[in-house]
Amino acid sequence: MRVNEGYHAKFVPRGGYKPVTGYQELGALVHHELSYYRRERDSEQHLGRRRWSLSVPGLIIWFAVITWQGPNIRFNLNYSWYATLALPLIAMGVATGHIVNERKNGTVGWWLSLPMPRYLLVLSKWVASILLTAQRSFYVAGIALLGIYAMMLNGTVSPTIVCHFLLNGLTWTLIMYCLVPPLAALGLFMGTLTYSRWKDLIPGVWLMLVATGWLPVAHPGLYLTVNQALTVTIKPAFALAVFATWLLSGFLLWLATRILTRVTGL
């Protein structure tokens, strides 16, 4: 985040700081985080055009392959929903990027000096990370459209099949979105840990993350069941696990706040 005097002035106006509610403070901070990424995107339009020019040929080739092989497709199109597994990882990367940007631009001290509670500063980055992840998840809609297009070419399209395909994709997407908040909190924690004296703990945190990821494998059918058609069914234990990870999110955000305060001494 680059130093923006106009933004700082919104919170320290002439005549002194005017108290506002926590929701107003959080809303203003989240709006600024999103505005920063929009400005970064606008300043890199030439780079975005270059990426787009590189991705268009790939999309054309992929569309041509589906059109050519569509009548012969025999694999289960529900496999394409495995692409939603990237959503929590996207959230983690976006959240870590928030801290990296503060460090890269040398604005951590200024950011923490804003006249509002520290937890709101960290919470705003967490909320913004979740919203930015949702913004980057439109590729899921592309998967749905390509799947329906392949069904049409294959001659297997029907309202029942399409509804089953879309509902299954919606279920997979909702499951992954349940994991976005804790992974975003973990990303903020990892980002702050990287620039602290406790950065040697990062490998241990990664090991704990991998070990936690193996829990569904160690207890198959406890949290989710996936049949041969890749239709997923949510079990009650999954809701309890999600609730536990959301509680863990709060703890990780608290740790990130404490680490930032210790590192900067503010």
Short mmCIF file of C-alpha atoms in Angstrom, two decimals:
data_model
loop_
_atom_site.label_atom_id
_atom_site.label_comp_id
_atom_site.label_asym_id
_atom_site.label_seq_id
_atom_site.Cartn_x
_atom_site.Cartn_y
_atom_site.Cartn_z
CA MET A 1 0.00 0.00 0.00
CA ARG A 2 1.57 3.26 -1.00
CA VAL A 3 1.26 6.21 1.31
CA ASN A 4 -1.87 8.09 0.41
CA GLU A 5 -2.29 11.34 2.29
CA GLY A 6 -5.84 11.72 1.06
CA TYR A 7 -6.72 8.37 2.52
CA HIS A 8 -5.05 9.22 5.83
CA ALA A 9 -7.00 12.49 5.91
CA LYS A 10 -10.27 10.59 5.82
CA PHE A 11 -9.45 9.25 9.26
CA VAL A 12 -7.64 12.32 10.61
CA PRO A 13 -9.67 15.26 9.30
CA ARG A 14 -9.05 18.90 10.13
CA GLY A 15 -10.19 19.63 13.63
CA GLY A 16 -9.24 16.21 14.93
CA TYR A 17 -10.34 12.65 14.60
CA LYS A 18 -14.09 12.14 14.49
CA PRO A 19 -15.20 8.92 16.17
CA VAL A 20 -17.13 6.57 13.92
CA THR A 21 -18.48 3.10 14.40
CA GLY A 22 -16.34 0.02 13.95
CA TYR A 23 -18.39 -0.98 10.93
CA GLN A 24 -17.72 2.38 9.26
CA GLU A 25 -14.00 2.11 9.98
CA LEU A 26 -13.87 -1.45 8.69
CA GLY A 27 -15.87 -0.53 5.60
CA ALA A 28 -13.56 2.38 4.79
CA LEU A 29 -10.46 0.22 5.25
CA VAL A 30 -11.82 -2.59 3.09
CA HIS A 31 -12.81 -0.07 0.42
CA HIS A 32 -9.27 1.31 0.43
CA GLU A 33 -7.74 -2.17 0.12
CA LEU A 34 -9.94 -2.93 -2.88
CA SER A 35 -9.24 0.51 -4.39
CA TYR A 36 -5.51 -0.09 -4.06
CA TYR A 37 -5.76 -3.29 -6.09
CA ARG A 38 -7.87 -1.53 -8.69
CA ARG A 39 -5.23 1.19 -9.00
CA GLU A 40 -2.51 -1.42 -9.30
CA ARG A 41 -4.51 -3.17 -11.99
CA ASP A 42 -5.05 0.09 -13.88
CA SER A 43 -1.35 0.99 -13.66
CA GLU A 44 -0.46 -2.40 -15.11
CA GLN A 45 -2.95 -2.35 -17.97
CA HIS A 46 -0.17 -2.93 -20.49
CA LEU A 47 0.90 -6.03 -18.58
CA GLY A 48 -2.73 -7.15 -18.37
CA ARG A 49 -3.10 -6.74 -22.13
CA ARG A 50 0.03 -8.82 -22.63
CA ARG A 51 -1.30 -11.59 -20.40
CA TRP A 52 -4.63 -11.44 -22.21
CA SER A 53 -2.89 -11.67 -25.58
CA LEU A 54 -1.09 -14.79 -24.36
CA SER A 55 -4.20 -16.39 -22.89
CA VAL A 56 -6.48 -15.84 -25.90
CA PRO A 57 -4.63 -18.36 -28.13
CA GLY A 58 -4.82 -20.90 -25.32
CA LEU A 59 -8.57 -20.36 -24.96
CA ILE A 60 -9.05 -20.68 -28.71
CA ILE A 61 -7.07 -23.93 -28.78
CA TRP A 62 -9.00 -25.32 -25.81
CA PHE A 63 -12.32 -24.37 -27.41
CA ALA A 64 -11.23 -25.95 -30.70
CA VAL A 65 -10.22 -29.20 -28.96
CA ILE A 66 -13.59 -29.43 -27.21
CA THR A 67 -15.39 -28.72 -30.49
CA TRP A 68 -13.32 -31.35 -32.28
CA GLN A 69 -13.48 -34.04 -29.61
CA GLY A 70 -16.84 -33.08 -28.11
CA PRO A 71 -18.81 -35.87 -29.84
CA ASN A 72 -16.26 -38.42 -28.58
CA ILE A 73 -15.93 -37.20 -24.98
CA ARG A 74 -16.49 -40.10 -22.59
CA PHE A 75 -14.94 -38.86 -19.36
CA ASN A 76 -16.98 -37.60 -16.44
CA LEU A 77 -17.29 -33.84 -16.82
CA ASN A 78 -17.67 -33.52 -13.06
CA TYR A 79 -13.90 -33.97 -12.88
CA SER A 80 -13.66 -30.37 -14.07
CA TRP A 81 -15.02 -29.20 -10.72
CA TYR A 82 -11.74 -30.22 -9.10
CA ALA A 83 -10.54 -26.83 -10.38
CA THR A 84 -12.43 -25.26 -7.47
CA LEU A 85 -9.78 -26.72 -5.15
CA ALA A 86 -7.66 -23.70 -6.11
CA LEU A 87 -10.00 -21.20 -4.42
CA PRO A 88 -8.60 -21.55 -0.85
CA LEU A 89 -5.05 -21.36 -2.19
CA ILE A 90 -5.93 -18.21 -4.13
CA ALA A 91 -7.24 -16.68 -0.88
CA MET A 92 -4.03 -17.56 0.92
CA GLY A 93 -1.89 -16.03 -1.82
CA VAL A 94 -3.96 -12.84 -1.98
CA ALA A 95 -3.81 -12.40 1.82
CA THR A 96 -0.05 -12.92 1.91
CA GLY A 97 0.25 -10.38 -0.90
CA HIS A 98 -1.38 -7.73 1.30
CA ILE A 99 1.47 -7.95 3.81
CA VAL A 100 4.12 -8.23 1.11
CA ASN A 101 2.82 -5.02 -0.50
CA GLU A 102 3.04 -3.16 2.81
CA ARG A 103 6.63 -4.31 3.24
CA LYS A 104 7.58 -3.68 -0.37
CA ASN A 105 6.25 -0.13 -0.24
CA GLY A 106 7.62 0.55 3.25
CA THR A 107 4.22 1.55 4.65
CA VAL A 108 3.81 -0.88 7.55
CA GLY A 109 4.57 1.79 10.15
CA TRP A 110 2.23 4.30 8.52
CA TRP A 111 -0.50 1.70 8.15
CA LEU A 112 -0.31 0.69 11.82
CA SER A 113 -0.27 4.36 12.90
CA LEU A 114 -3.80 4.94 11.59
CA PRO A 115 -6.04 6.06 14.50
CA MET A 116 -8.11 2.92 14.85
CA PRO A 117 -7.84 -0.46 16.59
CA ARG A 118 -5.14 -2.77 15.25
CA TYR A 119 -7.51 -5.69 14.91
CA LEU A 120 -9.61 -3.65 12.46
CA LEU A 121 -6.53 -2.99 10.33
CA VAL A 122 -5.78 -6.71 10.07
CA LEU A 123 -9.46 -7.63 9.77
CA SER A 124 -9.85 -5.29 6.79
CA LYS A 125 -7.10 -7.13 4.90
CA TRP A 126 -8.78 -10.43 5.73
CA VAL A 127 -12.18 -9.28 4.44
CA ALA A 128 -10.59 -7.74 1.33
CA SER A 129 -8.75 -11.01 0.65
CA ILE A 130 -12.03 -12.94 0.74
CA LEU A 131 -13.72 -10.45 -1.61
CA LEU A 132 -10.79 -10.45 -4.02
CA THR A 133 -10.85 -14.25 -4.05
CA ALA A 134 -14.52 -14.14 -5.02
CA GLN A 135 -13.62 -11.69 -7.78
CA ARG A 136 -10.98 -14.10 -9.11
CA SER A 137 -13.29 -17.11 -9.05
CA PHE A 138 -15.25 -16.32 -12.19
CA TYR A 139 -13.32 -19.09 -13.93
CA VAL A 140 -15.80 -21.45 -12.25
CA ALA A 141 -18.54 -20.04 -14.50
CA GLY A 142 -16.29 -20.72 -17.50
CA ILE A 143 -15.96 -24.34 -16.41
CA ALA A 144 -19.74 -24.64 -16.27
CA LEU A 145 -20.19 -23.15 -19.75
CA LEU A 146 -17.52 -25.39 -21.28
CA GLY A 147 -19.08 -28.43 -19.62
CA ILE A 148 -22.53 -27.66 -20.99
CA TYR A 149 -21.03 -26.97 -24.43
CA ALA A 150 -19.30 -30.37 -24.37
CA MET A 151 -22.60 -32.02 -23.42
CA MET A 152 -24.33 -30.35 -26.36
CA LEU A 153 -21.67 -31.63 -28.77
CA ASN A 154 -21.84 -35.07 -27.21
CA GLY A 155 -25.61 -35.21 -27.61
CA THR A 156 -26.10 -36.02 -23.91
CA VAL A 157 -27.50 -32.67 -22.87
CA SER A 158 -30.82 -32.64 -21.06
CA PRO A 159 -32.33 -30.44 -18.34
CA THR A 160 -31.79 -33.18 -15.74
CA ILE A 161 -28.13 -33.75 -16.63
CA VAL A 162 -27.38 -30.02 -16.82
CA CYS A 163 -29.04 -29.37 -13.45
CA HIS A 164 -27.11 -32.25 -11.86
CA PHE A 165 -23.85 -30.96 -13.32
CA LEU A 166 -24.46 -27.38 -12.15
CA LEU A 167 -25.71 -28.37 -8.68
CA ASN A 168 -22.69 -30.58 -8.17
CA GLY A 169 -20.43 -27.70 -9.20
CA LEU A 170 -22.26 -25.34 -6.86
CA THR A 171 -21.73 -27.80 -4.00
CA TRP A 172 -18.01 -28.08 -4.73
CA THR A 173 -17.73 -24.28 -4.93
CA LEU A 174 -19.55 -23.74 -1.62
CA ILE A 175 -17.33 -26.32 0.08
CA MET A 176 -14.22 -24.53 -1.13
CA TYR A 177 -15.59 -21.13 -0.12
CA CYS A 178 -16.04 -22.47 3.41
CA LEU A 179 -12.26 -22.95 3.47
CA VAL A 180 -11.46 -19.50 2.05
CA PRO A 181 -11.72 -17.54 5.37
CA PRO A 182 -9.29 -19.75 7.36
CA LEU A 183 -6.82 -19.92 4.46
CA ALA A 184 -6.98 -16.12 4.08
CA ALA A 185 -6.25 -15.77 7.81
CA LEU A 186 -3.38 -18.23 7.46
CA GLY A 187 -2.01 -16.19 4.55
CA LEU A 188 -1.99 -13.02 6.66
CA PHE A 189 -0.32 -14.89 9.51
CA MET A 190 2.33 -16.38 7.21
CA GLY A 191 2.96 -12.98 5.64
CA THR A 192 3.57 -11.33 9.01
CA LEU A 193 5.63 -14.28 10.22
CA THR A 194 7.92 -14.02 7.18
CA TYR A 195 9.12 -10.56 8.23
CA SER A 196 9.50 -11.31 11.93
CA ARG A 197 12.15 -12.89 14.12
CA TRP A 198 9.99 -16.02 14.24
CA LYS A 199 10.26 -16.71 10.51
CA ASP A 200 12.08 -19.98 11.27
CA LEU A 201 8.69 -21.35 12.37
CA ILE A 202 7.33 -21.16 8.81
CA PRO A 203 8.38 -24.74 7.83
CA GLY A 204 6.60 -26.03 10.94
CA VAL A 205 3.45 -24.12 10.00
CA TRP A 206 3.57 -25.65 6.52
CA LEU A 207 3.93 -29.14 8.02
CA MET A 208 0.90 -28.53 10.24
CA LEU A 209 -1.07 -27.32 7.22
CA VAL A 210 -0.16 -30.44 5.22
CA ALA A 211 -1.00 -32.69 8.19
CA THR A 212 -4.39 -31.01 8.54
CA GLY A 213 -5.03 -31.48 4.83
CA TRP A 214 -4.55 -35.22 5.25
CA LEU A 215 -7.36 -35.53 7.81
CA PRO A 216 -10.07 -36.14 5.17
CA VAL A 217 -7.84 -38.82 3.62
CA ALA A 218 -7.20 -40.49 6.97
CA HIS A 219 -10.93 -40.52 7.74
CA PRO A 220 -12.68 -41.08 4.39
CA GLY A 221 -16.40 -40.45 4.45
CA LEU A 222 -16.31 -38.61 7.77
CA TYR A 223 -16.54 -35.09 6.36
CA LEU A 224 -17.58 -35.66 2.74
CA THR A 225 -18.57 -38.56 0.54
CA VAL A 226 -17.84 -38.60 -3.17
CA ASN A 227 -19.35 -41.37 -5.29
CA GLN A 228 -18.10 -42.69 -8.63
CA ALA A 229 -20.02 -39.97 -10.46
CA LEU A 230 -18.08 -37.41 -8.35
CA THR A 231 -21.28 -36.24 -6.71
CA VAL A 232 -20.29 -34.85 -3.32
CA THR A 233 -22.39 -35.15 -0.16
CA ILE A 234 -21.67 -33.01 2.90
CA LYS A 235 -21.67 -34.73 6.31
CA PRO A 236 -22.44 -33.04 9.67
CA ALA A 237 -18.80 -33.46 10.73
CA PHE A 238 -17.81 -31.12 7.90
CA ALA A 239 -19.90 -28.31 9.39
CA LEU A 240 -18.20 -28.83 12.75
CA ALA A 241 -14.78 -28.82 11.08
CA VAL A 242 -15.59 -25.58 9.24
CA PHE A 243 -16.75 -23.96 12.48
CA ALA A 244 -13.50 -25.00 14.17
CA THR A 245 -11.40 -23.56 11.32
CA TRP A 246 -13.31 -20.28 11.48
CA LEU A 247 -12.51 -20.07 15.19
CA LEU A 248 -8.90 -20.76 14.26
CA SER A 249 -9.13 -17.87 11.79
CA GLY A 250 -9.81 -15.47 14.65
CA PHE A 251 -6.81 -16.80 16.55
CA LEU A 252 -4.54 -16.45 13.50
CA LEU A 253 -5.70 -12.87 12.92
CA TRP A 254 -4.96 -12.08 16.57
CA LEU A 255 -1.49 -13.59 16.20
CA ALA A 256 -0.88 -11.57 13.04
CA THR A 257 -1.86 -8.39 14.88
CA ARG A 258 0.49 -9.17 17.77
CA ILE A 259 3.39 -9.98 15.45
CA LEU A 260 2.94 -6.76 13.47
CA THR A 261 2.94 -4.75 16.69
CA ARG A 262 6.06 -6.48 18.01
CA VAL A 263 7.98 -6.11 14.75
CA THR A 264 7.24 -2.42 14.23
CA GLY A 265 7.28 -1.46 17.90
CA LEU A 266 4.21 0.73 17.37
#
